[in-house]
CSV table of C-alpha atoms and ligand atoms in Angstrom, one decimal:
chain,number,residue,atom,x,y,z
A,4,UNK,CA,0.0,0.0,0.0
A,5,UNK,CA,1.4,3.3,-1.0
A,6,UNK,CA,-1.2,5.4,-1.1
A,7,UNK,CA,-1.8,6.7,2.7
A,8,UNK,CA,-2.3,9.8,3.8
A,9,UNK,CA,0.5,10.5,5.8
A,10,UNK,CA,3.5,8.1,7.2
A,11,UNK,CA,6.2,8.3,9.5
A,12,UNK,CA,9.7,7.0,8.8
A,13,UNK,CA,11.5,5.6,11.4
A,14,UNK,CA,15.4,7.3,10.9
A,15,UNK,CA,18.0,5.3,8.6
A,16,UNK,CA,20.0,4.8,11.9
A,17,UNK,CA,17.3,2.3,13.2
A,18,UNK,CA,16.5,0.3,10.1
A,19,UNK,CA,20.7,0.5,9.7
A,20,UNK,CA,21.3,-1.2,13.2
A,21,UNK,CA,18.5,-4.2,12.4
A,22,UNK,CA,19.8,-4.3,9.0
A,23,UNK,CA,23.1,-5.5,10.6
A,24,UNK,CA,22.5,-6.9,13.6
A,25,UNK,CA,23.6,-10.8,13.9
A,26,UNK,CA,21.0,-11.4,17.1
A,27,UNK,CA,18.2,-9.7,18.5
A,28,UNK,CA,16.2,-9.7,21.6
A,29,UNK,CA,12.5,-7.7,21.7
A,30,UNK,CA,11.3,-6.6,25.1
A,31,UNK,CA,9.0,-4.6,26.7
A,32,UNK,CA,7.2,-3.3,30.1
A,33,UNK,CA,6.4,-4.6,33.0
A,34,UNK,CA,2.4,-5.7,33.4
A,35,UNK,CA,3.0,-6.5,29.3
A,36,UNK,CA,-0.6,-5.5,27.2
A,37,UNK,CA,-1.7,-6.3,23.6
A,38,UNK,CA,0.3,-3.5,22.1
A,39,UNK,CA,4.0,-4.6,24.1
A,40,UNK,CA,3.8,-8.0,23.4
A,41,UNK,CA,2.6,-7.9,19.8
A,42,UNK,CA,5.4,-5.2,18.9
A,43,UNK,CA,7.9,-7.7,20.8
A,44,UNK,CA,6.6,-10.4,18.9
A,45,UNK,CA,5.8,-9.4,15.6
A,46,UNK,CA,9.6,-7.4,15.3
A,47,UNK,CA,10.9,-10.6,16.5
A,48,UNK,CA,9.2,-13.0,14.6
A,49,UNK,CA,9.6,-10.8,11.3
A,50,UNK,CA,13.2,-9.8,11.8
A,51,UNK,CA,14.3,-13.7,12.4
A,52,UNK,CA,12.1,-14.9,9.4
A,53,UNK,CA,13.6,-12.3,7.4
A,54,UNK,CA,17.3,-12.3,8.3
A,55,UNK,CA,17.0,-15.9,8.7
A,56,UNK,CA,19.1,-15.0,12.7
A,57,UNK,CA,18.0,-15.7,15.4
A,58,UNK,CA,15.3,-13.7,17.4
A,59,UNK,CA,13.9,-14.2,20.7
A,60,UNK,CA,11.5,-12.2,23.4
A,61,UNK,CA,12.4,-11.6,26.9
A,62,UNK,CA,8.6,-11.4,28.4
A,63,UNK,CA,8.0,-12.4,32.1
A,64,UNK,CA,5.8,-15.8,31.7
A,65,UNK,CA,3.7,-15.0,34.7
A,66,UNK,CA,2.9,-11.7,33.8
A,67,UNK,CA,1.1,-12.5,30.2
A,68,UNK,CA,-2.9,-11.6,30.8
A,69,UNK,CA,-4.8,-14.8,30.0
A,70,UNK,CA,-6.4,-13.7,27.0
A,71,UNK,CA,-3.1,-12.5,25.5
A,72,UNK,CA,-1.3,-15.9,25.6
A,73,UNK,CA,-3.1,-16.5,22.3
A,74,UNK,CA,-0.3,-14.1,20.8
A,75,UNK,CA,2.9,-16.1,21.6
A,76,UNK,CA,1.1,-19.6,19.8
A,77,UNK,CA,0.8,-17.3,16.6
A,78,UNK,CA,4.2,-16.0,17.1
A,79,UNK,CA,6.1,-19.2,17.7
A,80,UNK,CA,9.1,-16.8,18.7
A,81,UNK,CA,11.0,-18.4,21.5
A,82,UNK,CA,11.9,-16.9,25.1
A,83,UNK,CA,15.3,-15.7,25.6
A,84,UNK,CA,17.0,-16.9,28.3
A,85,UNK,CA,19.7,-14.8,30.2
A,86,UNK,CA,22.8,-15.6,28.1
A,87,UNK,CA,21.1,-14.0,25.1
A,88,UNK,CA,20.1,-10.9,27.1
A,89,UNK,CA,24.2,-10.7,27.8
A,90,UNK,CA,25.5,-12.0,24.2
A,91,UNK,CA,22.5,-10.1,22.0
A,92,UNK,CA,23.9,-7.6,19.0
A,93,UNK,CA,20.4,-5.9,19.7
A,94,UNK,CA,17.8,-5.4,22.6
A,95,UNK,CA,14.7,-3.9,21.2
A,96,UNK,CA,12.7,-2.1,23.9
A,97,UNK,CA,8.9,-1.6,22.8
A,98,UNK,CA,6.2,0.8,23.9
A,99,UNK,CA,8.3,1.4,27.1
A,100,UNK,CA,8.7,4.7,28.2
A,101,UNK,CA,11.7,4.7,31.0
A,102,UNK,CA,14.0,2.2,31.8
A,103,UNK,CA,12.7,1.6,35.4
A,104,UNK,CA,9.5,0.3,33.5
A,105,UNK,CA,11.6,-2.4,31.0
A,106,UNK,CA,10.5,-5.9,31.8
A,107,UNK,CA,13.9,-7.0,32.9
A,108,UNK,CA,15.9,-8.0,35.7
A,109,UNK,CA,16.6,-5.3,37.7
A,110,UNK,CA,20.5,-5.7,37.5
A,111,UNK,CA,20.1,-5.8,33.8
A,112,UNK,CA,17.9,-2.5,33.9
A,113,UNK,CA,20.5,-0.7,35.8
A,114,UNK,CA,22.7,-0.6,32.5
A,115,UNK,CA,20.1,0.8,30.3
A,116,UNK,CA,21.0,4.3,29.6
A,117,UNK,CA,23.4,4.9,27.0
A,118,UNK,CA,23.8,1.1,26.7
A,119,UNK,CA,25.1,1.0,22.5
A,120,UNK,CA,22.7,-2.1,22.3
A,121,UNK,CA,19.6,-0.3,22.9
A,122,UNK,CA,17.4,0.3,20.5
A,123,UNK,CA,14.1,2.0,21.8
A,124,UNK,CA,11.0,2.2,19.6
A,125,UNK,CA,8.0,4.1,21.1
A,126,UNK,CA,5.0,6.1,21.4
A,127,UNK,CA,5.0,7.6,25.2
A,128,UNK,CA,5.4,11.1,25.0
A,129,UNK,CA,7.2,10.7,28.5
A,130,UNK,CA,9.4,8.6,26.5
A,131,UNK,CA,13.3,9.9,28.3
A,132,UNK,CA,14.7,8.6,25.2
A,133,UNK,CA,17.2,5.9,27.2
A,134,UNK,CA,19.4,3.7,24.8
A,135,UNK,CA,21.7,4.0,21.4
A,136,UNK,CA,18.7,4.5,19.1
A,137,UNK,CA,15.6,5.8,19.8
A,138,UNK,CA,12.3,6.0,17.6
A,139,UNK,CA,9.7,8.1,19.8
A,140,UNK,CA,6.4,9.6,17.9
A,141,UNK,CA,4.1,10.6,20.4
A,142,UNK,CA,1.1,10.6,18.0
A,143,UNK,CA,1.3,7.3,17.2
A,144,UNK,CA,-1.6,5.3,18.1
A,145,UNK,CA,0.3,2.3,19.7
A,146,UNK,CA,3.9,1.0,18.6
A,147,UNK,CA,2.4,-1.5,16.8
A,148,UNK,CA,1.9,0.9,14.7
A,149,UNK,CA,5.4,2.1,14.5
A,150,UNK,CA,6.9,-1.9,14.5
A,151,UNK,CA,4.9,-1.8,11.3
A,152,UNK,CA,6.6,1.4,9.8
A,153,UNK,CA,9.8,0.2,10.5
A,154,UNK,CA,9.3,-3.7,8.7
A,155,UNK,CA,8.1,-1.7,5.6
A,156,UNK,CA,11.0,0.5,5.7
A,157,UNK,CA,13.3,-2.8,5.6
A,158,UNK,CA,11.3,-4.0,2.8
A,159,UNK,CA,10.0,-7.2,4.8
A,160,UNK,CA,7.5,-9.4,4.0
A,161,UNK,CA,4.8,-9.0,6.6
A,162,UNK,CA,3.3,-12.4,6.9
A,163,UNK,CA,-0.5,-13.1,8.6
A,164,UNK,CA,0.6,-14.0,11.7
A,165,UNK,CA,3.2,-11.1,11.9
A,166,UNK,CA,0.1,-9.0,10.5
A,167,UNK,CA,-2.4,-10.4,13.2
A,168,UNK,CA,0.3,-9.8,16.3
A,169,UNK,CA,0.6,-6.2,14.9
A,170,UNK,CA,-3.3,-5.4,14.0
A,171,UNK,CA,-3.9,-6.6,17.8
A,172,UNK,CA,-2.0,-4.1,19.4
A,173,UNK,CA,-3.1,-1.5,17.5
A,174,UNK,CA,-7.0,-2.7,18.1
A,175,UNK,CA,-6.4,-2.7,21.7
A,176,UNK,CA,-4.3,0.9,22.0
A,177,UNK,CA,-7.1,2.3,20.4
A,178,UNK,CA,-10.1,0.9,22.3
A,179,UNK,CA,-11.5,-1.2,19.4
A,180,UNK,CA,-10.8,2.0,17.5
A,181,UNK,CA,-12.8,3.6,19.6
A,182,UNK,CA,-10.2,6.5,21.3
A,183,UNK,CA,-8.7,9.7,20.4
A,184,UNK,CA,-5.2,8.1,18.7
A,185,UNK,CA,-7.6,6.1,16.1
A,186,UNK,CA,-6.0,8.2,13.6
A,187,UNK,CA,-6.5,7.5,9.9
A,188,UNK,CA,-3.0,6.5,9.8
A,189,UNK,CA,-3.6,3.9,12.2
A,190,UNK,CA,-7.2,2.9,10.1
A,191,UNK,CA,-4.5,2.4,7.1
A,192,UNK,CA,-2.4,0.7,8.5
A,193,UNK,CA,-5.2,-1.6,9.8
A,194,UNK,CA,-6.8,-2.4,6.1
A,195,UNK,CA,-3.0,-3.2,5.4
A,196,UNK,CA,-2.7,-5.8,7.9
A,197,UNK,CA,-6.2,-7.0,6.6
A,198,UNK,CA,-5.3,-7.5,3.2
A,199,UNK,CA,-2.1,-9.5,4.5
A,200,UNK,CA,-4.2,-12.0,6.3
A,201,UNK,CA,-5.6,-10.7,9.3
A,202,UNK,CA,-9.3,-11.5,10.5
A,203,UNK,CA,-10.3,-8.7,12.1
A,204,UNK,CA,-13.0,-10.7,13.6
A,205,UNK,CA,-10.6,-13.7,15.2
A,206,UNK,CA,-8.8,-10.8,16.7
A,207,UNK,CA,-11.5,-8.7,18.3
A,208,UNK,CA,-12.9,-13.0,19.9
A,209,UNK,CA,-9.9,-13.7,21.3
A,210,UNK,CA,-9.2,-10.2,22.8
A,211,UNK,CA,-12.8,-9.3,23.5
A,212,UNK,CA,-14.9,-12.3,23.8
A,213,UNK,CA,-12.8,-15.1,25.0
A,214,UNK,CA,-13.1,-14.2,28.6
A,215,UNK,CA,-12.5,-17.3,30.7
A,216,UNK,CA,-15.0,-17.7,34.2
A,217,UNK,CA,-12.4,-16.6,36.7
A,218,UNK,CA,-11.9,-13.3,34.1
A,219,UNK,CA,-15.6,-12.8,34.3
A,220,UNK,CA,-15.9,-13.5,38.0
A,221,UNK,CA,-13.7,-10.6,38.3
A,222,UNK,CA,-15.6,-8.6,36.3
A,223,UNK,CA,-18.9,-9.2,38.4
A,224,UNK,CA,-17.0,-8.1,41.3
A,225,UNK,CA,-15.4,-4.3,39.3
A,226,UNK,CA,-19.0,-4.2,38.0
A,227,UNK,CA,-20.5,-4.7,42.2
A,228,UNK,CA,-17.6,-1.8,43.6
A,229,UNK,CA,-18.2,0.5,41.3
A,230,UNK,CA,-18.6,4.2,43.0
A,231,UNK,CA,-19.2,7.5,41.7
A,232,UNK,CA,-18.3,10.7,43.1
A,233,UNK,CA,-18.6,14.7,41.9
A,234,UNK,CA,-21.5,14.0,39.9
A,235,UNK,CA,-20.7,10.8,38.1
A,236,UNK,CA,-17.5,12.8,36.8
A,237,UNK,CA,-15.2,10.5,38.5
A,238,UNK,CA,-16.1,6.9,38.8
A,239,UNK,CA,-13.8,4.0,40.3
A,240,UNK,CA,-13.8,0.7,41.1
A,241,UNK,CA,-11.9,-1.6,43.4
A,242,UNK,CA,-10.6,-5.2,43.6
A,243,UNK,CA,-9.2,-6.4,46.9
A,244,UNK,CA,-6.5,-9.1,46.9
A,245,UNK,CA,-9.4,-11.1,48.7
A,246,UNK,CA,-11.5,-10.3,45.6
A,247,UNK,CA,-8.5,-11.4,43.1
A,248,UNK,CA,-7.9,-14.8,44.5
A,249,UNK,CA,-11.9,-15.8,45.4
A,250,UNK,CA,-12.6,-15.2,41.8
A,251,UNK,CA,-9.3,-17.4,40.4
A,252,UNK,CA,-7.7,-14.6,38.9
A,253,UNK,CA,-3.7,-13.4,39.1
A,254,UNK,CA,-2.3,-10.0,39.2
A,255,UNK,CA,-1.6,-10.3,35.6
A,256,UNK,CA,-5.3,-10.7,34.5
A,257,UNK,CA,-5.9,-6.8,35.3
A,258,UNK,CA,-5.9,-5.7,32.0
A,259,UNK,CA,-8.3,-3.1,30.5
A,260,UNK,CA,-11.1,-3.6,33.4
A,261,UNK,CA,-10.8,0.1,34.1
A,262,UNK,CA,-13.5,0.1,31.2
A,263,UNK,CA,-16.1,-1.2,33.5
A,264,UNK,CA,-16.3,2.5,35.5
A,265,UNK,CA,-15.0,4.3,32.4
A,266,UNK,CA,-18.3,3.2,30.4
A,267,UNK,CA,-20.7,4.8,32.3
A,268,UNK,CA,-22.1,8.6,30.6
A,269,UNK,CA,-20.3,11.7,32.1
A,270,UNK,CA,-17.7,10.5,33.1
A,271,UNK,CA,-14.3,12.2,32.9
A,272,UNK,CA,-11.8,10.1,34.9
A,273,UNK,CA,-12.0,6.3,35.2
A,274,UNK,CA,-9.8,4.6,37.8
A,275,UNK,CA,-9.3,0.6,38.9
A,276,UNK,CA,-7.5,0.3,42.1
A,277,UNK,CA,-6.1,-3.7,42.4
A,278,UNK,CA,-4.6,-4.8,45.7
A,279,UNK,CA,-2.4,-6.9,43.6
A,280,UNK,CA,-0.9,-8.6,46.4
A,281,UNK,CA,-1.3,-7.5,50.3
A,282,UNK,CA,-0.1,-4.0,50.4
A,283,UNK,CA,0.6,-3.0,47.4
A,284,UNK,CA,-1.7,-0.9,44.9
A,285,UNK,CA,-2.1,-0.8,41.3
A,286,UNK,CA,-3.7,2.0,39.6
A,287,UNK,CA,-5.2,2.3,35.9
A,288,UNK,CA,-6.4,5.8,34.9
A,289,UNK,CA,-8.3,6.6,32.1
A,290,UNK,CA,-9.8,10.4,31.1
A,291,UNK,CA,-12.7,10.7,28.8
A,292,UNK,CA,-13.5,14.1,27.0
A,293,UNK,CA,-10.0,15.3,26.7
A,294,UNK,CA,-9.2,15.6,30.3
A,295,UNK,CA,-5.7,14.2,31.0
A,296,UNK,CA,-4.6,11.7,33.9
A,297,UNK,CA,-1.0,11.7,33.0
A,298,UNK,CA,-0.3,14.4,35.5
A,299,UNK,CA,-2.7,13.1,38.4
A,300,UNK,CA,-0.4,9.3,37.6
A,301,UNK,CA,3.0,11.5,37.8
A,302,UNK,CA,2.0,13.0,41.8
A,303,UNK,CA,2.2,9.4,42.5
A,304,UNK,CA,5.8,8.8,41.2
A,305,UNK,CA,3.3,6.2,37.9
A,306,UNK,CA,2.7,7.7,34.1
A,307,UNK,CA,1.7,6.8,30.8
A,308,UNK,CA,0.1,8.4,28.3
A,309,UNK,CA,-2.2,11.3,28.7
A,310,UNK,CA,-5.4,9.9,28.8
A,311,UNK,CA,-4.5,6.4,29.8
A,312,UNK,CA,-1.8,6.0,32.6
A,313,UNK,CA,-1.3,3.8,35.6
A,314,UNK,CA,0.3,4.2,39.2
A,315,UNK,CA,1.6,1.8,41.5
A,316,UNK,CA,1.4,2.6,45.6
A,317,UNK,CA,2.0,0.9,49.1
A,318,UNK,CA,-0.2,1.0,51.6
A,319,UNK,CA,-4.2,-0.5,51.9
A,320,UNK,CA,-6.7,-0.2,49.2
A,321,UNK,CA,-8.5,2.3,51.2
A,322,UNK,CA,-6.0,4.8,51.5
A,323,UNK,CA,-4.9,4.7,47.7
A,324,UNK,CA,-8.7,5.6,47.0
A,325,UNK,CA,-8.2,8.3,49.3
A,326,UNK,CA,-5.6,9.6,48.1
A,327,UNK,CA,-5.8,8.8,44.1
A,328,UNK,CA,-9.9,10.4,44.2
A,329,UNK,CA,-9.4,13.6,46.3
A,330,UNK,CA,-6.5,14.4,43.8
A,331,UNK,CA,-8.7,13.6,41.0
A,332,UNK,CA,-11.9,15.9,42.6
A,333,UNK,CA,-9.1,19.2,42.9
A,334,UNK,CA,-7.6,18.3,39.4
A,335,UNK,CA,-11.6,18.8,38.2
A,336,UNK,CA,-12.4,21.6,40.6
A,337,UNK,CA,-8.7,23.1,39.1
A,338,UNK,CA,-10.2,22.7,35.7
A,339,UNK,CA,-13.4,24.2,35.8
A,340,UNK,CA,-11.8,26.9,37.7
A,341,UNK,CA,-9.7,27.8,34.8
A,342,UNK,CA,-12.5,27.3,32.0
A,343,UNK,CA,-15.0,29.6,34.0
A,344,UNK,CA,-11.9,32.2,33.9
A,345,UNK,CA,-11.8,32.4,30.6
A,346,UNK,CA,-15.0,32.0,30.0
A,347,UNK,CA,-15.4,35.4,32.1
A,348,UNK,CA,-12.2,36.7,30.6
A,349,UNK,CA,-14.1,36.3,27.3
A,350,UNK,CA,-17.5,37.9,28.1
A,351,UNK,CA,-15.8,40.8,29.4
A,352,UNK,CA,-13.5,41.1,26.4
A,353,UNK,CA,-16.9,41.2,24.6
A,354,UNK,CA,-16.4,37.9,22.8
B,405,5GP,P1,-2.3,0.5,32.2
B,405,5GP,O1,-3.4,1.2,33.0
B,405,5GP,O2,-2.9,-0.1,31.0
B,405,5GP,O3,-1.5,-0.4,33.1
B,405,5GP,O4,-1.3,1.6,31.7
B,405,5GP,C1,-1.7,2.7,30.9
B,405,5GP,C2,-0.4,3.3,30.4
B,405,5GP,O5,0.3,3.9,31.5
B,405,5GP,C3,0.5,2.4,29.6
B,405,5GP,O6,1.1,3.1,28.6
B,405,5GP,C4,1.5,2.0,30.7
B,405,5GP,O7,2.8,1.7,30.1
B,405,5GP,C5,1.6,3.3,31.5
B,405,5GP,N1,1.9,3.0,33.0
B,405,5GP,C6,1.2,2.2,33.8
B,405,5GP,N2,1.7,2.2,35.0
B,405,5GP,C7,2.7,3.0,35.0
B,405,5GP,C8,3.7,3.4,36.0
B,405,5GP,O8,3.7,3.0,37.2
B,405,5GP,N3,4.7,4.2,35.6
B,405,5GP,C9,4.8,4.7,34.3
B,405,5GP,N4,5.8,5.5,34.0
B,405,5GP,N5,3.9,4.3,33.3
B,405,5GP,C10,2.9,3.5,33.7
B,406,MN,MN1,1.2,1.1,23.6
């Protein structure tokens, strides 16, 4: 396909280094989603096929969501194991915006910045641009999206399963194509990976409707804690470690849940607070109608994107609440603040 409407090049540099590289390994973050592991997977699977080298992922096994372990049988890329970490030509990090976030043991993390092996493709725009090589374009919808740019500018043959790991990440960074970065770039690309082989519909049942009963167990139970507060602006939910293990679940299921509360009309800030084990919080924030939770994740030491970022916190489940809502309830009050302002700035300018 040639014809698009506009299309990013990844620099010479990048498509250079995995030109020449003689070994590669593809990681990404930590709590891996659809778009990590099928820009892991589908760069490794196409670069190996291609260069006829070997290519292997370094993904955490216990940390793959359920309904994403469909994505490593299509991939049939194998796991590396610690010596290739040390004796790769290449580590590709994906859709992984600071080292502290790379899915990696921590004393290989530690080496990150201004490692020569690094290669960093991504689409954070609090990317801090760590490694040799980086490829950062913030308006990217997912860096699927990107791992496909970069295959067409090496010329490769993008085969189905390559096509369907990369279509799924960018069907789940964009909520179904539902959300802001469902650009017509990303729509393009899509209908490209269609027409090499992917069925949209297979992808949307195995992400979408192949939840298994502990999943949907857990869903009854974000569905049951749902709360509201400042009108039905904010709305939350919460899973208590208790919660997690009655309903057969592991820390890794949390996936997208933060849907349930983010569905409901008016509202401008989702959250899902998981006690993923005793003590220890995680958050997932999501802002409808333009309003940002990247700054309410960063007071917590978390980030992400603007609309769709995630915090981690000690402490009980209560607290985090606590502490995560009244934030969120100042951030609005902040922001209506500053709209009446200039609303009145306006009417008195005559406007
Ligand atoms: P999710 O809510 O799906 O876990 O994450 C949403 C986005 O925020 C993803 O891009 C994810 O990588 C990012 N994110 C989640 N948690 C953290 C965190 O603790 N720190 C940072 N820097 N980013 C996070
Ligand atoms: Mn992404």
């Amino acid at each position: 396909m040639t014809d698009r409407a506009y299309r990013q090049d990844p620099s010479v540099q990048i498509l250079d280094a995995l030109t020449r590289a003689k070994s590669l390994v593809c990681v990404g973050h930590v709590s891996p989603d659809a778009d990590c592991l099928g820009a892991a997977l589908g760069l490794a699977r196409a670069w190996s096929l291609h260069q006829n080298r070997d290519a292997s992922v370094w993904v955490s096994e216990k940390s793959i969501p359920a309904r994403l372990r469909f994505m490593f049988e299509i991939a049939n890329v194998r796991n590396a194991n610690e010596y290739d970490l040390e004796s790769a030509d290449r580590i590709a990090v994906v859709d992984t915006s600071q080292p502290s976030r790379i899915d990696l043991p921590k004393n290989a993390t530690s080496s990150i910045d201004g490692n020569p092996r690094i290669l960093n493709i991504d689409h954070h725009f609090t990317n801090t641009c760590f490694g040799d090589l980086h490829w950062i374009v913030e308006d990217a919808s997912s860096t699927c999206e990107l791992i496909y740019e970069v295959l067409r500018g090496l010329s490769y043959r993008i085969d189905p399963a390559t096509a369907a790991l990369l279509y799924s990440g960018i069907y789940t960074d964009t909520g179904g194509f539902s959300l802001p970065n469902t650009t017509a770039n990303a729509l393009h690309i899509a209908a490209d990976l269609t027409q090499l082989g992917v069925s949209p519909s297979d992808v949307a049942e195995r992400v979408d409707r192949s939840v298994g009963v502990p999943q949907f167990e857990l869903m009854k139970c974000i569905y049951q804690n749902t709360r509201t507060q400042e009108n039905g602006s904010i709305a939350y939910s919460t899973i208590s470690y208790d919660d997690l293990v009655r309903s057969g679940c592991s820390p890794s299921d949390i996936d997208d849940q933060v849907n349930v509360p983010r569905s409901m009309a008016g509202v401008t800030i989702a959250a899902l607070f998981t006690e993923v084990e005793p003590g220890q919080i995680r958050i997932n924030l999501r802002g409808e109608s333009n309003t940002e939770v990247s700054g309410l994740a960063q007071q917590f030491g978390g980030g992400g994107h603007r609309q769709a970022a995630g915090v981690i916190m000690s402490g009980t489940l209560q607290c985090a609440v606590e502490r995560i809502v009244n934030a969120a309830v100042n951030m609005l009050h902040q922001k209506s603040n500053q709209t009446n302002a200039q609303k009145q700035t306006c009417e008195s300018s005559g406007h």
